[in-house]
């Protein structure tokens, strides 16, 4: 059997660089190497691109993926052809945060006419920006918690007014979030004005735009979506926390969270969540994969929190685990995503680029 040529891209200039490397290790160890010949491209913290061909053996440590002994190369040349000298059948970006899941690298793949796994430019960028995402959800009629948003320059000039706006419009606790990061990087739960100011200063280290959201006493429930024009969803899963706030440290370092799959919810609530996940997928014109995150209150009110266009994708992350519960293994999920990337690329070839 002739193998397909796949290139996995990971790392990146992002606060989520290390998460990306961990994801790459998991995917490389799970991808079907009888079906795929796999090359890798590592993007360093300072933006250099390094390539290694034909990864056939197990990656036992993420440190192997730093490619210390590999020289940096020119981006378009690295993407031009596989180790076999062929054009890649698909690029598999495993990048989180800015310069990875925000539409920028997707634009590069589009310009180079390369099939790639996951969401396109518009879906990636709008899903990455929490304010734009919320505005699209509002247009779609999806229920959300109250929020405000502002720029760093606005806060520097009108700090007192913004603090007052939070007090007038929201009720503590509130969550302060950089508008364009994931993995809970830079997010703070704030119970008073002093913590609010500290949270704002923390978040502005990572982005020029913030979103402050109303806190709520609710369960955190997530649904995985997979597909292109006709997406499918999983039954919901619930994040069970041993900490007050599900932050970056508790997600990836302390092991203080667990996943309840499927979530213990009424079937009607579960179906509503699945339908809302599809609406959110369509609201941002997504393709490939999305994880939709919700709050469910004790009396079964549902609020959408956000969608993640490149959700956590280690073997034990919520997204693959939800599909595992549906009978789709991690390795099979990787194959399915590659097939969806090729399907979308073939569909784009139907577009005309000349006028008769």
Coordinates of C-alpha atoms in Angstrom, one line a residue:
X1 CA 0.0 0.0 0.0
X2 CA 1.3 3.4 -1.0
X3 CA 1.5 5.6 2.1
X4 CA 0.0 9.1 2.3
X5 CA 2.5 11.9 3.1
X6 CA 1.5 13.9 6.2
X7 CA 3.4 16.8 7.9
X8 CA 2.7 17.5 11.6
X9 CA 3.4 21.1 12.6
X10 CA 3.8 22.0 16.3
X11 CA 5.4 24.3 18.8
X12 CA 4.9 28.0 17.8
X13 CA 5.4 31.5 19.1
X14 CA 2.8 31.2 21.8
X15 CA 2.4 30.8 25.6
X16 CA 0.9 27.4 24.7
X17 CA 4.1 26.2 23.1
X18 CA 4.7 23.4 25.6
X19 CA 1.1 22.1 25.3
X20 CA 1.6 21.9 21.5
X21 CA 4.7 19.8 21.9
X22 CA 2.9 17.4 24.3
X23 CA 0.1 17.1 21.8
X24 CA 2.5 16.4 18.9
X25 CA 4.1 13.6 21.0
X26 CA 0.7 12.0 21.5
X27 CA -0.4 12.3 17.9
X28 CA 2.9 11.0 16.5
X29 CA 2.7 7.9 18.8
X30 CA -0.9 7.2 17.8
X31 CA -1.1 8.0 14.1
X32 CA -1.3 5.0 11.8
X33 CA 2.2 4.6 10.4
X34 CA 1.1 1.8 8.1
X35 CA -1.1 4.3 6.3
X36 CA 1.0 7.5 6.7
X37 CA 4.6 8.6 6.2
X38 CA 5.0 11.3 8.7
X39 CA 7.4 14.3 8.6
X40 CA 7.4 16.9 11.4
X41 CA 8.0 20.7 11.5
X42 CA 8.9 22.3 14.8
X43 CA 8.3 26.0 15.2
X44 CA 10.6 27.3 18.0
X45 CA 9.6 29.9 20.5
X46 CA 11.4 32.6 18.5
X47 CA 9.7 31.6 15.2
X48 CA 12.3 29.4 13.5
X49 CA 11.1 26.4 11.5
X50 CA 12.9 23.1 11.8
X51 CA 12.0 19.9 9.9
X52 CA 12.7 16.2 10.4
X53 CA 11.6 13.6 8.0
X54 CA 10.0 10.1 8.3
X55 CA 9.2 9.8 12.0
X56 CA 8.7 6.1 12.3
X57 CA 9.7 5.3 15.9
X58 CA 8.0 6.1 19.2
X59 CA 8.6 9.5 20.7
X60 CA 9.4 8.7 24.3
X61 CA 10.0 12.3 25.5
X62 CA 8.8 15.7 24.4
X63 CA 12.4 16.8 24.5
X64 CA 13.0 14.8 21.4
X65 CA 10.7 17.1 19.6
X66 CA 12.8 20.2 20.2
X67 CA 15.0 19.1 17.3
X68 CA 18.1 20.7 18.9
X69 CA 20.4 19.3 16.2
X70 CA 18.4 20.5 13.2
X71 CA 19.1 23.7 11.4
X72 CA 16.3 26.2 10.7
X73 CA 14.9 26.3 7.2
X74 CA 12.9 28.5 4.8
X75 CA 9.2 28.0 5.5
X76 CA 7.8 27.5 2.0
X77 CA 10.6 25.1 1.1
X78 CA 10.0 23.0 4.1
X79 CA 6.3 22.8 3.2
X80 CA 6.9 22.3 -0.5
X81 CA 7.4 18.5 -0.5
X82 CA 7.6 15.5 1.7
X83 CA 10.7 13.3 2.4
X84 CA 9.5 11.2 -0.5
X85 CA 9.6 14.2 -2.9
X86 CA 5.8 14.4 -3.2
X87 CA 3.4 17.1 -2.3
X88 CA 1.9 16.6 1.1
X89 CA -1.5 14.9 1.2
X90 CA -2.3 17.0 4.3
X91 CA -0.7 19.2 6.9
X92 CA -1.7 18.6 10.5
X93 CA -1.2 21.7 12.6
X94 CA -1.1 21.0 16.3
X95 CA -0.7 24.7 17.3
X96 CA -2.4 26.5 20.1
X97 CA -2.9 30.2 20.6
X98 CA -1.7 33.2 18.5
X99 CA 0.2 32.3 15.3
X100 CA -1.3 28.8 15.4
X101 CA -5.0 28.6 15.8
X102 CA -5.9 32.2 15.0
X103 CA -6.0 32.0 11.2
X104 CA -2.5 33.2 10.5
X105 CA -0.9 29.8 9.7
X106 CA -4.1 28.7 8.0
X107 CA -3.7 31.6 5.7
X108 CA -0.2 30.4 4.8
X109 CA -1.5 27.0 4.0
X110 CA -4.3 28.5 1.8
X111 CA -1.8 30.6 -0.1
X112 CA 0.4 27.5 -0.7
X113 CA -2.7 25.5 -1.7
X114 CA -2.1 22.8 0.9
X115 CA -4.8 20.6 2.5
X116 CA -4.7 21.1 6.2
X117 CA -6.5 19.6 9.2
X118 CA -8.9 21.8 11.1
X119 CA -10.7 25.1 10.7
X120 CA -10.1 27.6 7.9
X121 CA -9.0 31.2 8.2
X122 CA -12.3 32.8 9.2
X123 CA -13.4 30.1 11.6
X124 CA -10.0 30.0 13.3
X125 CA -9.6 33.7 13.7
X126 CA -13.2 34.3 14.9
X127 CA -13.1 31.4 17.3
X128 CA -9.8 32.6 18.7
X129 CA -11.1 36.1 19.4
X130 CA -13.5 35.7 22.4
X131 CA -15.2 39.1 21.7
X132 CA -15.8 38.3 18.0
X133 CA -17.0 34.8 18.9
X134 CA -19.5 36.2 21.4
X135 CA -20.9 38.6 18.9
X136 CA -21.4 35.8 16.4
X137 CA -23.1 33.7 19.0
X138 CA -25.4 36.6 19.9
X139 CA -26.3 36.9 16.2
X140 CA -27.1 33.2 16.2
X141 CA -29.3 33.5 19.3
X142 CA -27.2 31.4 21.6
X143 CA -27.6 32.3 25.3
X144 CA -24.5 33.8 27.0
X145 CA -23.6 35.3 30.3
X146 CA -23.1 39.1 30.6
X147 CA -19.6 40.4 29.7
X148 CA -17.7 43.5 28.8
X149 CA -14.5 44.0 26.7
X150 CA -11.9 46.7 26.3
X151 CA -8.4 47.4 24.9
X152 CA -5.2 47.9 26.9
X153 CA -5.0 51.5 25.6
X154 CA -8.5 52.1 26.8
X155 CA -7.8 50.8 30.3
X156 CA -4.6 52.9 30.6
X157 CA -6.7 56.0 29.8
X158 CA -10.0 55.2 31.5
X159 CA -9.2 52.7 34.3
X160 CA -11.6 54.2 36.8
X161 CA -14.5 54.2 34.3
X162 CA -13.8 50.6 33.3
X163 CA -13.7 49.4 36.9
X164 CA -17.0 51.2 37.5
X165 CA -18.5 49.5 34.4
X166 CA -17.6 46.1 35.8
X167 CA -19.3 47.0 39.1
X168 CA -22.4 48.3 37.4
X169 CA -22.9 45.6 34.8
X170 CA -21.5 42.5 36.4
X171 CA -21.5 40.8 39.9
X172 CA -18.5 39.3 41.6
X173 CA -17.0 36.8 41.0
X174 CA -16.0 37.7 37.5
X175 CA -13.5 36.1 35.1
X176 CA -10.8 38.2 33.3
X177 CA -9.6 36.7 30.1
X178 CA -7.2 37.6 27.3
X179 CA -9.3 37.8 24.2
X180 CA -6.9 35.7 22.1
X181 CA -5.5 32.8 24.2
X182 CA -6.6 29.3 25.1
X183 CA -5.6 26.7 27.7
X184 CA -6.8 29.2 30.4
X185 CA -3.5 31.1 30.0
X186 CA -3.7 34.5 31.7
X187 CA -7.2 34.0 33.1
X188 CA -8.1 35.0 36.6
X189 CA -11.2 34.5 38.8
X190 CA -11.7 37.8 40.7
X191 CA -13.9 38.2 43.8
X192 CA -13.4 41.9 44.5
X193 CA -12.0 45.1 43.0
X194 CA -8.4 44.5 44.2
X195 CA -8.3 41.0 42.6
X196 CA -10.0 42.5 39.4
X197 CA -7.2 45.0 39.0
X198 CA -4.5 42.3 39.5
X199 CA -6.3 40.0 37.0
X200 CA -6.5 42.8 34.4
X201 CA -2.8 43.5 34.7
X202 CA -2.0 39.7 34.4
X203 CA -4.2 39.3 31.3
X204 CA -2.7 42.3 29.6
X205 CA 0.6 40.5 29.6
X206 CA -0.8 38.2 27.0
X207 CA -3.1 40.3 24.8
X208 CA -4.1 43.9 24.0
X209 CA -7.8 43.1 24.4
X210 CA -9.6 41.6 27.3
X211 CA -13.0 40.1 28.0
X212 CA -14.5 40.1 31.5
X213 CA -17.3 37.7 32.1
X214 CA -19.9 37.2 34.7
X215 CA -19.1 34.2 37.0
X216 CA -21.8 31.6 37.6
X217 CA -22.4 28.6 39.9
X218 CA -22.8 26.0 37.2
X219 CA -21.4 22.7 35.9
X220 CA -18.8 23.0 33.0
X221 CA -20.0 20.7 30.2
X222 CA -18.4 20.2 26.8
X223 CA -19.4 18.7 23.4
X224 CA -17.1 17.6 20.6
X225 CA -18.0 18.4 17.0
X226 CA -16.5 16.6 14.0
X227 CA -17.1 17.1 10.3
X228 CA -17.3 19.7 7.5
X229 CA -20.7 20.5 5.9
X230 CA -22.5 17.8 7.8
X231 CA -20.9 17.7 11.3
X232 CA -21.6 15.2 14.0
X233 CA -21.5 15.7 17.8
X234 CA -20.8 13.5 20.8
X235 CA -22.8 13.2 24.0
X236 CA -21.6 15.9 26.5
X237 CA -18.8 15.4 29.0
X238 CA -18.3 17.2 32.2
X239 CA -15.1 18.8 33.7
X240 CA -14.9 17.7 37.4
X241 CA -12.6 20.1 39.3
X242 CA -10.7 19.7 42.6
X243 CA -9.8 23.4 42.4
X244 CA -11.9 26.6 42.5
X245 CA -10.8 27.5 38.9
X246 CA -9.9 25.3 36.0
X247 CA -6.6 27.1 35.1
X248 CA -3.6 26.2 33.0
X249 CA -1.8 24.7 36.0
X250 CA -4.7 22.5 37.0
X251 CA -5.2 21.4 33.4
X252 CA -1.7 20.4 32.5
X253 CA 0.5 20.1 35.6
X254 CA -1.4 19.3 38.8
X255 CA -3.8 16.7 37.6
X256 CA -6.6 18.3 39.7
X257 CA -9.3 17.8 37.2
X258 CA -11.1 14.7 35.9
X259 CA -13.6 14.1 33.1
X260 CA -17.0 12.6 33.5
X261 CA -18.0 11.0 30.2
X262 CA -20.8 11.0 29.5
X263 CA -22.0 13.8 31.7
X264 CA -24.9 12.9 34.1
X265 CA -27.6 15.1 32.6
X266 CA -31.2 14.6 31.5
X267 CA -31.4 13.4 28.0
X268 CA -33.3 16.5 26.9
X269 CA -30.6 18.7 28.3
X270 CA -28.0 16.6 26.5
X271 CA -29.8 16.9 23.2
X272 CA -30.1 20.6 23.6
X273 CA -26.4 20.9 24.3
X274 CA -25.6 18.8 21.1
X275 CA -27.9 21.0 19.0
X276 CA -26.4 24.2 20.4
X277 CA -22.9 22.9 19.7
X278 CA -23.9 22.4 16.1
X279 CA -25.3 26.0 16.0
X280 CA -22.0 27.3 17.4
X281 CA -20.0 25.3 14.8
X282 CA -22.1 26.9 12.1
X283 CA -22.0 30.4 13.6
X284 CA -18.2 30.6 13.0
X285 CA -18.2 28.6 9.7
X286 CA -16.1 25.8 11.3
X287 CA -14.7 22.7 9.7
X288 CA -12.9 19.6 10.9
X289 CA -13.0 19.8 14.7
X290 CA -14.5 22.0 17.4
X291 CA -15.1 21.7 21.1
X292 CA -18.1 23.7 22.4
X293 CA -18.0 24.6 26.1
X294 CA -21.2 25.3 28.1
X295 CA -22.4 26.2 31.6
X296 CA -25.3 24.2 32.9
X297 CA -27.0 25.5 36.1
X298 CA -28.8 23.4 38.8
X299 CA -32.1 24.2 37.2
X300 CA -30.8 23.2 33.7
X301 CA -30.3 26.7 32.3
X302 CA -27.7 26.5 29.5
X303 CA -25.2 29.2 28.6
X304 CA -22.6 28.8 25.9
X305 CA -19.1 29.8 27.1
X306 CA -17.0 29.4 24.0
X307 CA -15.9 27.2 21.1
X308 CA -12.3 26.0 20.7
X309 CA -11.2 25.6 17.1
X310 CA -8.1 23.7 18.2
X311 CA -9.1 22.0 21.4
X312 CA -6.7 20.1 23.7
X313 CA -5.8 17.1 21.6
X314 CA -3.6 14.8 23.8
X315 CA -4.8 11.2 24.0
X316 CA -6.5 12.1 27.4
X317 CA -7.9 15.5 26.5
X318 CA -11.7 16.0 26.6
X319 CA -12.1 16.2 22.8
X320 CA -10.6 12.8 21.9
X321 CA -12.1 11.2 25.0
X322 CA -15.6 12.3 24.0
X323 CA -15.1 10.6 20.7
X324 CA -13.6 7.5 22.3
X325 CA -16.9 7.2 24.2
X326 CA -18.7 7.2 20.8
X327 CA -16.6 4.3 19.6
X328 CA -14.0 6.3 17.6
X329 CA -10.4 5.6 18.9
X330 CA -7.7 8.3 19.1
X331 CA -5.9 6.8 16.1
X332 CA -9.1 6.6 14.1
X333 CA -10.0 10.2 15.0
X334 CA -6.6 11.3 13.6
X335 CA -7.3 9.5 10.4
X336 CA -10.8 10.9 10.2
X337 CA -9.5 14.5 10.6
X338 CA -7.0 14.0 7.8
X339 CA -9.7 12.6 5.5
X340 CA -11.9 15.7 6.3
X341 CA -8.9 18.0 5.4
X342 CA -8.6 16.3 2.1
X343 CA -12.4 16.5 1.5
X344 CA -12.5 20.2 2.2
X345 CA -9.5 20.8 -0.1
X346 CA -11.2 18.9 -2.9
X347 CA -14.4 20.8 -2.4
X348 CA -12.5 24.1 -2.8
X349 CA -11.2 22.9 -6.2
X350 CA -14.7 23.2 -7.5
X351 CA -14.5 27.0 -7.2
X352 CA -13.7 29.0 -10.3
X353 CA -10.9 31.5 -10.2
X354 CA -11.4 33.0 -13.7
X355 CA -14.3 34.8 -15.4
X356 CA -15.3 33.5 -18.8

